[in-house]
Coordinates of C-alpha atoms and ligand atoms in Angstrom, one line a residue:
X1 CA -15.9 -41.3 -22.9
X2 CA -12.2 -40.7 -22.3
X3 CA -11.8 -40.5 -25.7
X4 CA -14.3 -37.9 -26.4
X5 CA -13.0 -35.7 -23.4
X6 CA -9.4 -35.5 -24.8
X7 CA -10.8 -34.8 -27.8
X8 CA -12.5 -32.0 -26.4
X9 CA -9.7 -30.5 -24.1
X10 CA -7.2 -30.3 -27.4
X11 CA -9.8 -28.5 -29.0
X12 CA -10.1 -25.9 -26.4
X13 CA -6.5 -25.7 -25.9
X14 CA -6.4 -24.5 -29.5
X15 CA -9.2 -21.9 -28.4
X16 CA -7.8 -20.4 -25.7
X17 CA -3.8 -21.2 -25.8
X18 CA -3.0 -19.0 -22.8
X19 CA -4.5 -21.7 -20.5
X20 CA -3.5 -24.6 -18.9
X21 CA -6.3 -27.4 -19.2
X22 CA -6.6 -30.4 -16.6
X23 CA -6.7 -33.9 -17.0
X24 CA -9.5 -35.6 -15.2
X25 CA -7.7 -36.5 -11.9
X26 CA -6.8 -32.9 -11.1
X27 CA -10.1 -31.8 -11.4
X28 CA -11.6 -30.0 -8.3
X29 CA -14.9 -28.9 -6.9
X30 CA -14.2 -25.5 -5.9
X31 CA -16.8 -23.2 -4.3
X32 CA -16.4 -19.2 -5.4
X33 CA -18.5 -17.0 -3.0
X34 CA -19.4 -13.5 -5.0
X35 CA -19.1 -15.3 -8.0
X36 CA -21.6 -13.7 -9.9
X37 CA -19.8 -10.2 -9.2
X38 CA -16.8 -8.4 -11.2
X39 CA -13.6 -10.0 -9.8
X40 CA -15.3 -13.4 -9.0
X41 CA -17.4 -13.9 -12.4
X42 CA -13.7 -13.5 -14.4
X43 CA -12.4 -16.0 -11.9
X44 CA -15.4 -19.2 -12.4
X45 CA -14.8 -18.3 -16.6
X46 CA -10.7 -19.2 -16.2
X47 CA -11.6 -22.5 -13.7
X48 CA -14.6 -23.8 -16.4
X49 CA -12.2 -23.5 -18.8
X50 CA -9.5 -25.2 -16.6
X51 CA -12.1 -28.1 -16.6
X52 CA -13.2 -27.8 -13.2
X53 CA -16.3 -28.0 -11.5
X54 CA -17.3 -24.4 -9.9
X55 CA -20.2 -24.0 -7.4
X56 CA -21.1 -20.0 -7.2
X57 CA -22.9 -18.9 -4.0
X58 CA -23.8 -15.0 -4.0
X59 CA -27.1 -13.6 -3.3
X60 CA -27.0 -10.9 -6.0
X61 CA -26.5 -7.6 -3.8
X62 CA -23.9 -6.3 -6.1
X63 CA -23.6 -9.3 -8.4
X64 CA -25.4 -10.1 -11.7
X65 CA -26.8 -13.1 -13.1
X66 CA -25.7 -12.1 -16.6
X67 CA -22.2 -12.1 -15.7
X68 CA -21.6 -16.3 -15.8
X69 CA -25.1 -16.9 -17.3
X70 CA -23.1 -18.2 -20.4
X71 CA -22.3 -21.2 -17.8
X72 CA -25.8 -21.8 -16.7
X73 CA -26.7 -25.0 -17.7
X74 CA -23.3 -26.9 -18.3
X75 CA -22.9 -29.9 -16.4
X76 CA -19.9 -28.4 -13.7
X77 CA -21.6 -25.7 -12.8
X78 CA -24.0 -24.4 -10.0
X79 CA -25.6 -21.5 -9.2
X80 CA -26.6 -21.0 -5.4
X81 CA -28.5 -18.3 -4.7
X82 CA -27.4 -17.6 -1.0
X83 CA -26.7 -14.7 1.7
X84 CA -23.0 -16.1 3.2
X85 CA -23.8 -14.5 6.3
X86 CA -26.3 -17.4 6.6
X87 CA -24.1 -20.8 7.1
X88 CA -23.6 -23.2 4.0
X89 CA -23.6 -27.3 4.0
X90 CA -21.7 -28.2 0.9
X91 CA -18.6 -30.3 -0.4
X92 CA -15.8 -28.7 -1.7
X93 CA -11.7 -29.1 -2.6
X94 CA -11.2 -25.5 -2.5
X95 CA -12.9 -21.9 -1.3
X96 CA -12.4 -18.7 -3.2
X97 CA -14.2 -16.4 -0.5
X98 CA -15.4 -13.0 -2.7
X99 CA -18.1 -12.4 -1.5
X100 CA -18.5 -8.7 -0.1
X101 CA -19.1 -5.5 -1.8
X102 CA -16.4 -3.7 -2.6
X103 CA -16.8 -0.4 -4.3
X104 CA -16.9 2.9 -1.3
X105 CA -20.5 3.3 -2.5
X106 CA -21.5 0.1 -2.0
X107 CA -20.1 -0.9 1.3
X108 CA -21.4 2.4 2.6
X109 CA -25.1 1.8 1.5
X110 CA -25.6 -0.9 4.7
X111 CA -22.5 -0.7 6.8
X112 CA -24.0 -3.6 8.8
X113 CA -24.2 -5.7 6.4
X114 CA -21.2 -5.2 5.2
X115 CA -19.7 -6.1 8.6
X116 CA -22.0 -9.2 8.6
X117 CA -20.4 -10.2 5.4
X118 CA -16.8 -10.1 6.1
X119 CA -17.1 -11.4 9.7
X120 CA -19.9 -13.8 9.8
X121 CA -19.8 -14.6 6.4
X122 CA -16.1 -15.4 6.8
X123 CA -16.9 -17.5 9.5
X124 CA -19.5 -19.5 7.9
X125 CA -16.6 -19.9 5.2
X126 CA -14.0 -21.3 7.3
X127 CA -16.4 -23.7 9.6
X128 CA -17.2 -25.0 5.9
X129 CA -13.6 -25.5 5.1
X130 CA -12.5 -26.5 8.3
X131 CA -15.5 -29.6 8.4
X132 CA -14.8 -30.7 4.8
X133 CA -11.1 -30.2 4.6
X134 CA -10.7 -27.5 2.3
X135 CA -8.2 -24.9 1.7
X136 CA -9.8 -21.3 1.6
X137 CA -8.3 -18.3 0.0
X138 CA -9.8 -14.5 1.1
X139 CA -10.1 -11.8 -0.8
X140 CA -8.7 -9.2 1.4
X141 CA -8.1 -5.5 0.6
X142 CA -5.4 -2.8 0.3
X143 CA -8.1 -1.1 2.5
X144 CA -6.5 -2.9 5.4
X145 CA -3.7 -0.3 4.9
X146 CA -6.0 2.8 5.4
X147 CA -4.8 5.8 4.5
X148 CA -1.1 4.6 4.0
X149 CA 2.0 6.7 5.7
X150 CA 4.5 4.2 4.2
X151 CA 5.0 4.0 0.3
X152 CA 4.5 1.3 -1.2
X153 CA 3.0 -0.7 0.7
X154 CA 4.4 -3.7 1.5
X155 CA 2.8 -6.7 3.6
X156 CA 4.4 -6.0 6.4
X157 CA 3.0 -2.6 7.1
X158 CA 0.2 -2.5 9.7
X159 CA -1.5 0.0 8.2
X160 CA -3.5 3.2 9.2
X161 CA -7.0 2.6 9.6
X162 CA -9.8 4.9 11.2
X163 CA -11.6 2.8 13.0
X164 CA -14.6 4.7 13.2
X165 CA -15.0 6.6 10.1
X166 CA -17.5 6.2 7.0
X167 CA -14.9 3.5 5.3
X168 CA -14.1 1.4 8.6
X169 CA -17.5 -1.1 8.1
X170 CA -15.1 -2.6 4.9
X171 CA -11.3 -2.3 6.3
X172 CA -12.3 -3.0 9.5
X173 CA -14.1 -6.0 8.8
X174 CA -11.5 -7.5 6.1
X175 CA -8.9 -6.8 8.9
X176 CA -11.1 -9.1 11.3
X177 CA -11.4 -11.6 8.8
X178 CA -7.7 -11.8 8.1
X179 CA -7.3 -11.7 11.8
X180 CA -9.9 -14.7 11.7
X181 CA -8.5 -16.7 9.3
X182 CA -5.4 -16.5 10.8
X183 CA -7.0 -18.1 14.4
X184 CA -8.4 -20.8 12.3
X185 CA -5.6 -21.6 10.6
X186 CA -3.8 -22.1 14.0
X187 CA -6.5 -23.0 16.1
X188 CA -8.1 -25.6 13.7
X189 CA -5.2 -26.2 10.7
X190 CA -7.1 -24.9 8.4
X191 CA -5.1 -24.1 4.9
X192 CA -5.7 -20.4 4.1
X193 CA -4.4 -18.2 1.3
X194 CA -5.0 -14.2 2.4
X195 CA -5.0 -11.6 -1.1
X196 CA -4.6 -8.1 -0.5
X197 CA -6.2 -7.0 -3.7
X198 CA -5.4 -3.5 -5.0
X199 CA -7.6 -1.1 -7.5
X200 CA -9.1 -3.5 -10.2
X201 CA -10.9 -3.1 -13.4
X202 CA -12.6 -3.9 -16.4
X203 CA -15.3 -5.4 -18.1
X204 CA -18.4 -6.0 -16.2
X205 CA -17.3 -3.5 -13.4
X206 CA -21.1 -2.6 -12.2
X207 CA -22.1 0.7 -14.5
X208 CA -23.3 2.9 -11.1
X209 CA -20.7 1.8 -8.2
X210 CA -19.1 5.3 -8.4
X211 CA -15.6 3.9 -8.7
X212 CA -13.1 5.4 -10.1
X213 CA -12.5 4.2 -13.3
X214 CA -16.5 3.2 -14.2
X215 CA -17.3 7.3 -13.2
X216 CA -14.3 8.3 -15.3
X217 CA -15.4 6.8 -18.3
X218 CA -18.8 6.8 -18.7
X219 CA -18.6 10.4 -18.0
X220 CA -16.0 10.5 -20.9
X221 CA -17.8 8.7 -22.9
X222 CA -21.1 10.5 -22.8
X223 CA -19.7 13.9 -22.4
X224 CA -20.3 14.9 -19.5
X225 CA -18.1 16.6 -16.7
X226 CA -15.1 13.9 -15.7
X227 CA -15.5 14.8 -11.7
X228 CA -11.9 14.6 -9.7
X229 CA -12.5 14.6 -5.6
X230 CA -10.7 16.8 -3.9
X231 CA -7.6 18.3 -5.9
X232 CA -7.1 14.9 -7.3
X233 CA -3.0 14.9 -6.7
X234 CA -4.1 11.3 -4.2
X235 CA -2.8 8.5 -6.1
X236 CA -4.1 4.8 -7.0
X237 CA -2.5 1.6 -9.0
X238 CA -4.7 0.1 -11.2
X239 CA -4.5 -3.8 -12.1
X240 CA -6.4 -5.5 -15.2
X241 CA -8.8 -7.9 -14.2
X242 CA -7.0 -11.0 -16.0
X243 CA -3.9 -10.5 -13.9
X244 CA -5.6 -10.3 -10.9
X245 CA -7.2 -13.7 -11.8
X246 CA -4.2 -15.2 -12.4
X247 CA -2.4 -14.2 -9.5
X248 CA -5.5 -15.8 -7.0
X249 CA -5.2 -19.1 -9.0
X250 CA -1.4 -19.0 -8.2
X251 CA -1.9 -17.8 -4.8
X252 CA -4.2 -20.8 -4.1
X253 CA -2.4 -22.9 -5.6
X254 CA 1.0 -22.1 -3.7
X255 CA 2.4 -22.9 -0.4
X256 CA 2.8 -19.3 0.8
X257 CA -0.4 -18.7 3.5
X258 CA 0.3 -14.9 4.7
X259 CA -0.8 -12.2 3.4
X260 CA 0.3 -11.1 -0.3
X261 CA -0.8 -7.9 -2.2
X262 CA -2.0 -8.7 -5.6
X263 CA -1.8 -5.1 -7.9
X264 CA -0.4 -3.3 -10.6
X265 CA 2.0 -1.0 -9.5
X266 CA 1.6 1.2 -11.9
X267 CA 0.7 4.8 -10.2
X268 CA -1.4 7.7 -11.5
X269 CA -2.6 11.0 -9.5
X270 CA -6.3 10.7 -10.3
X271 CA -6.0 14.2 -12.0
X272 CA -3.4 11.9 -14.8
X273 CA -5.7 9.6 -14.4
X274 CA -9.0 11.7 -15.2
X275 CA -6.8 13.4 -18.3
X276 CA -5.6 9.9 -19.5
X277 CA -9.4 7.9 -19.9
X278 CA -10.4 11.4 -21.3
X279 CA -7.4 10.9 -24.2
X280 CA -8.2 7.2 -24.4
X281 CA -11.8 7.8 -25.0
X282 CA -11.3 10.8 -27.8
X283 CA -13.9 13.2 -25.3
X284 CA -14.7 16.8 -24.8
X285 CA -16.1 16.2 -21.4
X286 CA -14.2 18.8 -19.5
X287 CA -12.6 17.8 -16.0
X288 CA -14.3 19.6 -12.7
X289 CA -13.3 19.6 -9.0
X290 CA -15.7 18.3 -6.3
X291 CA -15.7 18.1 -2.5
X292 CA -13.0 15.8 -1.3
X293 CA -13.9 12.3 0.2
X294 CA -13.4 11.8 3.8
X295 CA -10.9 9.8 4.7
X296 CA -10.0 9.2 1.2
X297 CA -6.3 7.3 1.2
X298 CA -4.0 10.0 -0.4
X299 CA -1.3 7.5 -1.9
X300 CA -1.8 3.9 -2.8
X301 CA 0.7 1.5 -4.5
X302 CA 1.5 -2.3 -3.9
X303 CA 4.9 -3.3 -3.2
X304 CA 4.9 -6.8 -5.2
X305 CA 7.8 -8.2 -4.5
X306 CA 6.3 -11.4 -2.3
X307 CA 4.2 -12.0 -4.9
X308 CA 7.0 -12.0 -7.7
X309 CA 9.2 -14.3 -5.6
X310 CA 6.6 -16.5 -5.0
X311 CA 4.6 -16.8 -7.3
X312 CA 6.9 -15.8 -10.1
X313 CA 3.3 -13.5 -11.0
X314 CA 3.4 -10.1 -12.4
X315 CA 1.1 -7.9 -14.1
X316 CA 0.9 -8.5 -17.8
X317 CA -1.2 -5.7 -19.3
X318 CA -0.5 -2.2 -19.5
X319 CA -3.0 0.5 -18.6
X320 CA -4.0 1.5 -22.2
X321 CA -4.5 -2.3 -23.6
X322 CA -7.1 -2.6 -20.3
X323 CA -8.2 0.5 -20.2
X324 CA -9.1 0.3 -24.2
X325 CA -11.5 -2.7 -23.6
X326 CA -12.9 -1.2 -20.4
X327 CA -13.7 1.2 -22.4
X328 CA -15.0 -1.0 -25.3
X329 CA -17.3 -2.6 -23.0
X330 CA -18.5 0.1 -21.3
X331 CA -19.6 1.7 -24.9
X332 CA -21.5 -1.1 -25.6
X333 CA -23.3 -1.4 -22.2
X334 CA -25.0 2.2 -23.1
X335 CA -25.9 1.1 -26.5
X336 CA -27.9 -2.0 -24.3
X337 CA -29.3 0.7 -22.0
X338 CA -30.1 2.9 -24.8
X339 CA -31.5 0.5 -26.7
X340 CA -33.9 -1.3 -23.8
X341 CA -34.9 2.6 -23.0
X342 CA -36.3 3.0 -26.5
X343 CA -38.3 -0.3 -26.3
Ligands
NAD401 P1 -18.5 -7.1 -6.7 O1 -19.4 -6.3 -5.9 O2 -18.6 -7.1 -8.1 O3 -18.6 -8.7 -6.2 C1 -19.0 -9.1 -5.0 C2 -20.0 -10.2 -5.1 O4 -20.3 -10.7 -3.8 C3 -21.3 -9.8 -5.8 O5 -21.6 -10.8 -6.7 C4 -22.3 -9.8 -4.6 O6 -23.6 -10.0 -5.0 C5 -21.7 -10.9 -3.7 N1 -22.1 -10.7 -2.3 C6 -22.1 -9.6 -1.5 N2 -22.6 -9.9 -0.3 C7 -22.9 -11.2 -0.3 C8 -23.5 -12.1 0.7 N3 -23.9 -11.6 1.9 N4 -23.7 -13.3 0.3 C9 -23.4 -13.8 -0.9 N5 -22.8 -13.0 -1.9 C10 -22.6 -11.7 -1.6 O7 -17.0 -6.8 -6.2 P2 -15.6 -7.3 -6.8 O8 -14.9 -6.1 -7.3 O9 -15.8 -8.4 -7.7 O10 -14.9 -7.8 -5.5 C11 -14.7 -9.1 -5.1 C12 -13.9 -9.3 -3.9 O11 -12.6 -8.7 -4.1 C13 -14.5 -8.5 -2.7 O12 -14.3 -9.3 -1.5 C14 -13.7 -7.3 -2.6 O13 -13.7 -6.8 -1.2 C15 -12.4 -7.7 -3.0 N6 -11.6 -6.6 -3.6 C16 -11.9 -6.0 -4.8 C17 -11.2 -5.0 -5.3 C18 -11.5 -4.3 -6.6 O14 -10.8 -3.3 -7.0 N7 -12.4 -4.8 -7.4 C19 -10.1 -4.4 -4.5 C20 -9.8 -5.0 -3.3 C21 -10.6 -6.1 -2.8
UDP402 N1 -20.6 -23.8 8.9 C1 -21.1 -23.8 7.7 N2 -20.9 -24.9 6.9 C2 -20.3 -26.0 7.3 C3 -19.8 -26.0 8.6 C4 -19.9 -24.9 9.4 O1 -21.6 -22.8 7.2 O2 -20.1 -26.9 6.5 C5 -20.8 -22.6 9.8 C6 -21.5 -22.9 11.1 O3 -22.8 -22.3 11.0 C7 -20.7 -22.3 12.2 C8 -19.5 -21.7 11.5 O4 -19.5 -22.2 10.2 O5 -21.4 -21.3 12.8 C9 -18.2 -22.0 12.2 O6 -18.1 -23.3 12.2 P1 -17.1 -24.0 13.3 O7 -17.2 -25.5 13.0 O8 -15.8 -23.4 13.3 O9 -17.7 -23.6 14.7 P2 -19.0 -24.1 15.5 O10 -19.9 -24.9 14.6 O11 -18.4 -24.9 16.6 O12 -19.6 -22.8 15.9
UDP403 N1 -12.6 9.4 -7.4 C1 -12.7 10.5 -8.1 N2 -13.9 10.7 -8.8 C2 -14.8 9.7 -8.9 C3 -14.6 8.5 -8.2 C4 -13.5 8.4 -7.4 O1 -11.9 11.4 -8.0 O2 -15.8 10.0 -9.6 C5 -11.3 9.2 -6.6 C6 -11.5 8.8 -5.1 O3 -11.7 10.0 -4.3 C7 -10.3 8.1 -4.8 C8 -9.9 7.4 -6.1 O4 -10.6 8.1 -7.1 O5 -9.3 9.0 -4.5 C9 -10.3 5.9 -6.2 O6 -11.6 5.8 -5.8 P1 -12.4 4.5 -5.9 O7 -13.8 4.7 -5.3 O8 -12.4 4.0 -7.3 O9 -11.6 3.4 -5.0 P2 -10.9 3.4 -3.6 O10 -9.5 3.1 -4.0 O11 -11.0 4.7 -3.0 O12 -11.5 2.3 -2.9

């Protein structure tokens, strides 16, 4: 009854107080591709609360079950187990496109897929949302900026991408999907909302994806040596996975459709940055040297001043507050491994 869902909404207004709860007639079906991964799992937990009904399609390649299994089983939400390079019959308001791996290691493990994903899969995405009439937001990449000669970046910027090296199956791709959405958007007046998402973390990043932040501190935290590539003076911007949430919800929900980098642009050498989750974790690992990556992007930092203007969205949390509950959960995820080892 109406009653009874009021009743319900005030309660979990009082639960979580930093968000915004609907009333019945703004509710929205709205599919999330990649759901069950890092990024997209934190975006279906802020909609389900928001009162909306979510539909996840991934097929599990980098995604977990475990990370929205707390939804499984509530009455607006559903689970599709389903490769987006594959084409998708379903009805939806709105289309948060995830799905793709994103961490170097994993994008490199089947280059062809990866391809598939992005181009095909974006495709399938925008036939979907061009026969049902729904708006589609893509989770692009600061990738599409290469190895950046122009600092910041800003959207403008056309970037400096190899197109033929061990990173080009993901930039590549993403900048064909971009370039794709932006045909269908013309072509077919399809609404689209393009993120260029920088470095983000926190919990439920994937324990083994070799990213930055994951190696870092579960070297830290198990003492073991904290491994810098190269002589670790290239530089990243790291955003908090809540900020980055909220910025896609804006972004979807604005009427700006080009591109707009999402990030923190907060800067660290990763040398800092290898010193700083060493501090923050209370380790004696020490900190070694390795090979340098190819084509490893020597400076990265978002210029967010689109985003600020119009979305009035900034980054909230500062590197320590995130960093300390990375950290948290990453503690506890050995303790699970530990303890499922023993048994
Ligand atoms: P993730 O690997 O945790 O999540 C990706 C999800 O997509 C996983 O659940 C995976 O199983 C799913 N997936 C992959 N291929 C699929 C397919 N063919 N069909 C259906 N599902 C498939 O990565 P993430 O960090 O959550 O990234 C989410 C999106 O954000 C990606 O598109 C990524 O390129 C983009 N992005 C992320 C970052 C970052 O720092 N995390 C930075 C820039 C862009
Ligand atoms: N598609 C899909 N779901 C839909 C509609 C389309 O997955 O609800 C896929 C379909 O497989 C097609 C692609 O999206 O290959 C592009 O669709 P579009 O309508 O643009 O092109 P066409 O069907 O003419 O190839
Ligand atoms: N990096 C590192 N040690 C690691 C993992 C990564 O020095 O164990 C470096 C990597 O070479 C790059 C930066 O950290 O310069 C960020 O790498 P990541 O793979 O997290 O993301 P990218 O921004 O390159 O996609």
């Amino acid at each position: 009854s109406l009653e009874k869902r009021i009743q319900e909404l005030e309660v979990r207004q009082q639960q979580y107080p930093e968000v915004t709860f609907l009333t019945y007639k703004d509710r929205k079906r709205i599919l999330v591709t990649g759901g069950a991964g890092f990024v997209g799992s934190h975006l279906v937990d802020r909609l389900m609360l928001e009162g909306h009904e979510v539909i996840v399609a991934d097929n599990f390649f980098t995604g977990r079950k475990r990370n929205i299994e707390h939804w499984i089983g509530h009455e607006n939400f559903e689970l599709i187990n389903h490769d987006i390079v594959n084409p998708l019959y379903i009805e939806v308001d709105e289309i948060y496109h995830l799905a793709s791996p994103a961490s170097p290691s994993h994008y490199m493990y089947n280059p062809v897929k990866t391809i598939k994903v992005n181009t095909m899969g974006t495709i399938n995405m925008l036939g979907l949302a061009r026969r049902v009439r729904a708006r589609l937001l893509f989770a692009s990449t600061s990738e599409v900026y290469g190895d950046p000669e122009v600092h910041p970046q800003k959207e403008t910027y056309f970037g400096n991408v190899n197109p033929f090296g061990p990173r080009s199956c993901y930039d590549e791709s993403k900048r064909v999907a971009e370039a794709t959405c932006y045909a269908y958007a013309k072509q077919e007046g399809i609404s689209i909302r393009i993120a260029r998402i920088f470095n983000t973390y926190g919990p439920r990043m994937h324990m083994n994806d070799g990213r930055v932040v994951s190696n870092f501190i579960l070297q830290a935290l198990q003492n073991e040596p904290i491994t810098v590539y190269g002589h670790g003076k290239q530089t990243r911007s790291f955003q908090y996975v809540s900020d980055l949430v909220d910025g896609l919800i804006s972004l979807m929900n604005s009427n700006y459709s080009m591109p707009m980098n999402l990030g923190n642009p907060d800067e660290y050498t990763i040398e800092q940055f290898a010193f700083k989750i060493k501090d923050l974790v209370g380790s004696n690992a020490p900190v070694v040297y390795k090979d340098p990556v190819v084509d490893d992007p020597k400076q990265r930092r978002p210029d967010i001043t689109l985003a600020k203007f119009w979305l009035n969205w900034e980054p909230k949390v500062l590197i320590n507050d995130g960093l300390k509950k990375t950290i948290a959960y990453f503690r506890n995820e050995l303790l699970v491994k530990h303890h499922s080892e023993r048994n």
